[in-house]
Amino acid sequence: MGFPDLPRSALERSIADLVEKAGDVLQSQGRLRNLLAATRAIAEDLDLEDMLRRIAQAAVDLVGARYGALGVIGPDGRLEQFIHVGIDADLAARIGHLPRGLGLLGALIDDPEPVRRELLADDTRSVGFPAHHPPMDSFLGVPIRVRDEVYGNLYLTDRADGPFSSEDEELLMSLAAAAGVAIDNARLFGESERRQGWALAQAEIASALLDEDGDDPLGLIASSVIRLTDASVVAVVARTPAGAFATEDAWGEDAADYV
């Protein structure tokens, strides 16, 4: 009858623990590299709409979620935009209107702190899903802040390998912080481009007014407004001798409907 080699068993356990910890470190390092790659991808383009979709996709990829969304909060405190990932266009059309920010989504708006749940249904603030909506279990939500303003929230559901972890939450908060900086830069860039566009339009209009043989100033104004505001129609409305208002001219795709 032999006796167990206690020192050797302890050494083997220590080695096994070290191997496990090394694996955890390597996994964490890999996730950090993924976070850095995600932040670089977010900042590639300064077009805000494209950036919001990239942020939502990066969040899904980073934490291994099946579904994700970025909700932008409007002036009324509800969701004015909801950029979703994981639900195709046909299914989205069957579901109908996009979320407005009720239930647990609204709770994150009212109290912008991270929310992590193993089961959505266990949270008393959850209001369920509309018809045709896929079932969702685990949930992770974090706010996106731009300077001191809560710009919106990231919502992730259905992690592939079980419930969301505290590490997932930390990674998503880091991504949200990077997203806030990128969104701020995109908005500043957009405002700068708009100011430059208006300044150029004003110079062109002033030149047309001074040149008798130049372009029609009203047409130039209208085309500038359409270009700079994404308007579909611009109309010139004047008061008639009778005191009513009448459209004198209009420009744009549906201009004929207004003249």
Tab-separated table of C-alpha atoms in Angstrom:
chain	number	residue	atom	x	y	z
A	1	MET	CA	0.000	0.000	0.000
A	2	GLY	CA	1.488	3.258	-1.034
A	3	PHE	CA	0.990	6.769	0.240
A	4	PRO	CA	0.054	9.723	-1.965
A	5	ASP	CA	2.886	11.942	-2.949
A	6	LEU	CA	1.549	15.046	-1.181
A	7	PRO	CA	4.240	17.513	-2.334
A	8	ARG	CA	3.876	16.319	-5.901
A	9	SER	CA	0.065	16.543	-5.764
A	10	ALA	CA	0.293	20.064	-4.393
A	11	LEU	CA	2.756	21.006	-7.129
A	12	GLU	CA	0.473	19.586	-9.803
A	13	ARG	CA	-2.443	21.554	-8.389
A	14	SER	CA	-0.331	24.712	-8.356
A	15	ILE	CA	0.718	24.149	-11.959
A	16	ALA	CA	-2.889	23.525	-12.946
A	17	ASP	CA	-3.927	26.745	-11.191
A	18	LEU	CA	-1.175	28.685	-12.948
A	19	VAL	CA	-2.175	27.259	-16.325
A	20	GLU	CA	-5.800	28.197	-15.675
A	21	LYS	CA	-4.829	31.717	-14.603
A	22	ALA	CA	-2.563	32.079	-17.638
A	23	GLY	CA	-5.475	31.045	-19.836
A	24	ASP	CA	-7.671	33.642	-18.153
A	25	VAL	CA	-4.992	36.299	-18.663
A	26	LEU	CA	-4.607	35.394	-22.336
A	27	GLN	CA	-8.372	35.475	-22.787
A	28	SER	CA	-8.549	38.882	-21.089
A	29	GLN	CA	-5.693	40.153	-23.241
A	30	GLY	CA	-7.506	38.930	-26.333
A	31	ARG	CA	-10.676	40.734	-25.299
A	32	LEU	CA	-8.705	43.908	-24.621
A	33	ARG	CA	-7.204	43.670	-28.100
A	34	ASN	CA	-10.732	43.269	-29.446
A	35	LEU	CA	-11.760	46.382	-27.519
A	36	LEU	CA	-8.894	48.384	-29.026
A	37	ALA	CA	-9.781	47.133	-32.501
A	38	ALA	CA	-13.423	48.091	-31.916
A	39	THR	CA	-12.544	51.620	-30.819
A	40	ARG	CA	-10.352	52.080	-33.898
A	41	ALA	CA	-13.142	50.827	-36.156
A	42	ILE	CA	-15.623	53.245	-34.587
A	43	ALA	CA	-13.416	56.250	-35.308
A	44	GLU	CA	-12.636	55.317	-38.931
A	45	ASP	CA	-15.347	57.523	-40.416
A	46	LEU	CA	-16.804	60.787	-39.118
A	47	ASP	CA	-20.220	60.250	-40.697
A	48	LEU	CA	-22.456	60.078	-37.616
A	49	GLU	CA	-25.097	57.670	-38.955
A	50	ASP	CA	-22.471	55.178	-40.122
A	51	MET	CA	-20.651	55.562	-36.828
A	52	LEU	CA	-23.744	54.719	-34.751
A	53	ARG	CA	-24.234	51.480	-36.673
A	54	ARG	CA	-20.565	50.567	-36.250
A	55	ILE	CA	-20.828	51.175	-32.500
A	56	ALA	CA	-23.837	48.854	-32.211
A	57	GLN	CA	-22.099	46.142	-34.255
A	58	ALA	CA	-18.858	46.516	-32.287
A	59	ALA	CA	-20.755	46.098	-29.006
A	60	VAL	CA	-22.386	42.870	-30.229
A	61	ASP	CA	-19.053	41.453	-31.403
A	62	LEU	CA	-17.177	42.487	-28.267
A	63	VAL	CA	-19.376	40.640	-25.750
A	64	GLY	CA	-20.641	37.840	-27.984
A	65	ALA	CA	-24.282	38.929	-27.977
A	66	ARG	CA	-26.840	37.684	-30.457
A	67	TYR	CA	-28.778	40.944	-30.526
A	68	GLY	CA	-27.763	44.514	-29.876
A	69	ALA	CA	-28.960	48.053	-30.338
A	70	LEU	CA	-27.963	51.650	-29.831
A	71	GLY	CA	-30.791	53.900	-28.704
A	72	VAL	CA	-30.389	57.662	-29.160
A	73	ILE	CA	-32.330	59.756	-26.649
A	74	GLY	CA	-34.364	62.657	-28.044
A	75	PRO	CA	-35.225	66.012	-26.428
A	76	ASP	CA	-38.402	64.486	-24.940
A	77	GLY	CA	-36.406	61.877	-23.042
A	78	ARG	CA	-37.589	59.001	-25.240
A	79	LEU	CA	-35.763	57.100	-27.971
A	80	GLU	CA	-35.664	59.025	-31.245
A	81	GLN	CA	-33.363	56.524	-32.976
A	82	PHE	CA	-32.949	52.787	-32.463
A	83	ILE	CA	-30.149	51.207	-34.488
A	84	HIS	CA	-30.443	47.426	-34.105
A	85	VAL	CA	-28.184	44.496	-34.976
A	86	GLY	CA	-29.218	40.848	-35.280
A	87	ILE	CA	-32.796	41.348	-36.499
A	88	ASP	CA	-33.107	41.454	-40.283
A	89	ALA	CA	-35.251	43.937	-42.198
A	90	ASP	CA	-38.089	41.473	-42.871
A	91	LEU	CA	-38.458	40.523	-39.213
A	92	ALA	CA	-38.186	44.168	-38.141
A	93	ALA	CA	-41.025	45.013	-40.535
A	94	ARG	CA	-43.218	42.269	-39.021
A	95	ILE	CA	-42.502	43.480	-35.495
A	96	GLY	CA	-43.641	46.982	-36.440
A	97	HIS	CA	-42.647	50.181	-34.694
A	98	LEU	CA	-39.240	50.441	-33.072
A	99	PRO	CA	-38.962	50.670	-29.269
A	100	ARG	CA	-39.786	54.076	-27.807
A	101	GLY	CA	-37.963	53.596	-24.535
A	102	LEU	CA	-40.425	51.896	-22.193
A	103	GLY	CA	-39.889	49.148	-19.624
A	104	LEU	CA	-36.292	48.221	-18.919
A	105	LEU	CA	-35.068	50.327	-21.851
A	106	GLY	CA	-36.794	53.332	-20.314
A	107	ALA	CA	-35.396	52.539	-16.873
A	108	LEU	CA	-31.898	52.875	-18.280
A	109	ILE	CA	-32.900	56.258	-19.729
A	110	ASP	CA	-34.337	57.470	-16.418
A	111	ASP	CA	-31.409	56.133	-14.376
A	112	PRO	CA	-28.357	55.996	-16.674
A	113	GLU	CA	-26.366	53.318	-14.867
A	114	PRO	CA	-25.321	49.885	-16.161
A	115	VAL	CA	-27.968	47.151	-15.939
A	116	ARG	CA	-27.052	43.447	-16.136
A	117	ARG	CA	-29.622	40.666	-15.844
A	118	GLU	CA	-29.418	36.897	-16.336
A	119	LEU	CA	-33.075	36.834	-17.379
A	120	LEU	CA	-34.970	39.824	-18.715
A	121	ALA	CA	-38.267	38.413	-17.491
A	122	ASP	CA	-37.034	38.435	-13.876
A	123	ASP	CA	-36.780	42.236	-13.878
A	124	THR	CA	-40.066	43.779	-12.759
A	125	ARG	CA	-39.516	46.691	-15.157
A	126	SER	CA	-39.554	44.425	-18.204
A	127	VAL	CA	-42.746	44.867	-20.257
A	128	GLY	CA	-42.368	41.897	-22.593
A	129	PHE	CA	-42.146	41.888	-26.376
A	130	PRO	CA	-44.546	42.682	-29.223
A	131	ALA	CA	-45.780	40.027	-31.630
A	132	HIS	CA	-43.129	38.434	-33.898
A	133	HIS	CA	-40.308	39.659	-31.631
A	134	PRO	CA	-37.700	36.940	-30.974
A	135	PRO	CA	-37.389	35.772	-27.350
A	136	MET	CA	-34.503	37.301	-25.428
A	137	ASP	CA	-33.025	36.167	-22.129
A	138	SER	CA	-29.836	37.742	-20.774
A	139	PHE	CA	-29.508	41.534	-20.890
A	140	LEU	CA	-26.753	44.117	-20.549
A	141	GLY	CA	-27.270	47.843	-20.967
A	142	VAL	CA	-24.883	50.765	-20.483
A	143	PRO	CA	-25.241	54.511	-21.145
A	144	ILE	CA	-23.241	56.456	-23.718
A	145	ARG	CA	-22.245	59.900	-22.492
A	146	VAL	CA	-21.081	62.724	-24.726
A	147	ARG	CA	-19.324	65.173	-22.426
A	148	ASP	CA	-21.813	65.626	-19.556
A	149	GLU	CA	-24.870	64.611	-21.597
A	150	VAL	CA	-26.381	61.122	-21.772
A	151	TYR	CA	-26.547	60.702	-25.535
A	152	GLY	CA	-28.046	57.236	-25.610
A	153	ASN	CA	-27.656	53.644	-24.458
A	154	LEU	CA	-26.212	50.377	-25.680
A	155	TYR	CA	-28.514	47.381	-25.243
A	156	LEU	CA	-27.212	43.802	-25.625
A	157	THR	CA	-29.140	40.551	-25.231
A	158	ASP	CA	-28.584	36.802	-25.471
A	159	ARG	CA	-24.892	36.265	-24.840
A	160	ALA	CA	-23.683	33.178	-26.689
A	161	ASP	CA	-21.927	31.504	-23.719
A	162	GLY	CA	-24.342	32.128	-20.878
A	163	PRO	CA	-25.194	35.268	-18.889
A	164	PHE	CA	-23.225	38.475	-19.283
A	165	SER	CA	-20.331	38.779	-16.837
A	166	SER	CA	-18.899	41.677	-14.883
A	167	GLU	CA	-16.012	41.658	-17.378
A	168	ASP	CA	-18.525	42.049	-20.221
A	169	GLU	CA	-19.979	45.023	-18.387
A	170	GLU	CA	-16.554	46.633	-17.932
A	171	LEU	CA	-15.661	46.082	-21.588
A	172	LEU	CA	-18.957	47.549	-22.750
A	173	MET	CA	-18.541	50.573	-20.472
A	174	SER	CA	-15.082	51.155	-21.971
A	175	LEU	CA	-16.523	50.867	-25.473
A	176	ALA	CA	-19.317	53.294	-24.545
A	177	ALA	CA	-16.754	55.807	-23.255
A	178	ALA	CA	-14.793	55.584	-26.520
A	179	ALA	CA	-18.038	55.848	-28.475
A	180	GLY	CA	-18.953	59.040	-26.616
A	181	VAL	CA	-15.683	60.684	-27.650
A	182	ALA	CA	-16.087	59.514	-31.253
A	183	ILE	CA	-19.695	60.763	-31.430
A	184	ASP	CA	-18.623	64.139	-30.063
A	185	ASN	CA	-15.892	64.395	-32.711
A	186	ALA	CA	-18.339	63.415	-35.458
A	187	ARG	CA	-20.848	66.033	-34.333
A	188	LEU	CA	-18.172	68.737	-34.186
A	189	PHE	CA	-16.960	67.738	-37.645
A	190	GLY	CA	-20.521	67.831	-38.996
A	191	GLU	CA	-21.150	71.265	-37.510
A	192	SER	CA	-17.885	72.550	-38.994
A	193	GLU	CA	-18.811	71.213	-42.434
A	194	ARG	CA	-22.267	72.807	-42.221
A	195	ARG	CA	-20.786	76.182	-41.257
A	196	GLN	CA	-18.364	75.992	-44.167
A	197	GLY	CA	-21.208	75.027	-46.490
A	198	TRP	CA	-23.344	77.984	-45.426
A	199	ALA	CA	-20.400	80.376	-45.724
A	200	LEU	CA	-19.704	79.162	-49.271
A	201	ALA	CA	-23.398	79.432	-50.174
A	202	GLN	CA	-23.556	83.002	-48.856
A	203	ALA	CA	-20.522	83.959	-50.940
A	204	GLU	CA	-22.073	82.422	-54.085
A	205	ILE	CA	-25.395	84.187	-53.473
A	206	ALA	CA	-23.687	87.542	-52.858
A	207	SER	CA	-21.745	87.121	-56.097
A	208	ALA	CA	-24.952	86.297	-58.012
A	209	LEU	CA	-26.712	89.372	-56.617
A	210	LEU	CA	-23.875	91.605	-57.796
A	211	ASP	CA	-23.699	90.034	-61.261
A	212	GLU	CA	-26.634	90.987	-63.489
A	213	ASP	CA	-25.849	88.118	-65.859
A	214	GLY	CA	-25.178	85.606	-63.074
A	215	ASP	CA	-27.294	82.749	-61.798
A	216	ASP	CA	-30.807	83.328	-60.495
A	217	PRO	CA	-30.274	84.315	-56.826
A	218	LEU	CA	-33.521	82.698	-55.648
A	219	GLY	CA	-32.695	79.474	-57.438
A	220	LEU	CA	-29.211	79.549	-55.960
A	221	ILE	CA	-30.603	80.114	-52.472
A	222	ALA	CA	-33.076	77.270	-52.919
A	223	SER	CA	-30.484	74.806	-54.206
A	224	SER	CA	-28.155	75.730	-51.329
A	225	VAL	CA	-30.892	75.179	-48.739
A	226	ILE	CA	-31.804	71.801	-50.262
A	227	ARG	CA	-28.172	70.713	-50.267
A	228	LEU	CA	-27.329	71.902	-46.765
A	229	THR	CA	-30.518	70.852	-44.966
A	230	ASP	CA	-31.492	67.684	-46.872
A	231	ALA	CA	-34.841	69.321	-47.624
A	232	SER	CA	-36.965	67.787	-50.377
A	233	VAL	CA	-38.638	71.049	-51.439
A	234	VAL	CA	-37.895	74.755	-51.013
A	235	ALA	CA	-40.634	77.250	-51.878
A	236	VAL	CA	-40.814	81.040	-52.057
A	237	VAL	CA	-44.078	82.231	-50.530
A	238	ALA	CA	-45.297	85.835	-50.836
A	239	ARG	CA	-48.315	87.728	-49.585
A	240	THR	CA	-50.852	88.664	-52.258
A	241	PRO	CA	-52.571	92.092	-52.438
A	242	ALA	CA	-55.577	90.429	-50.797
A	243	GLY	CA	-53.478	89.472	-47.801
A	244	ALA	CA	-53.285	85.738	-48.537
A	245	PHE	CA	-50.104	83.758	-49.034
A	246	ALA	CA	-49.233	82.189	-52.382
A	247	THR	CA	-46.286	80.137	-53.598
A	248	GLU	CA	-44.392	82.065	-56.254
A	249	ASP	CA	-41.862	79.383	-57.079
A	250	ALA	CA	-40.558	76.080	-55.746
A	251	TRP	CA	-37.536	73.862	-56.243
A	252	GLY	CA	-36.911	70.219	-55.498
A	253	GLU	CA	-38.188	66.761	-56.422
A	254	ASP	CA	-41.868	67.517	-55.735
A	255	ALA	CA	-41.759	71.232	-56.536
A	256	ALA	CA	-44.617	70.946	-59.058
A	257	ASP	CA	-47.001	69.984	-56.244
A	258	TYR	CA	-46.471	73.346	-54.549
A	259	VAL	CA	-46.801	75.776	-57.461
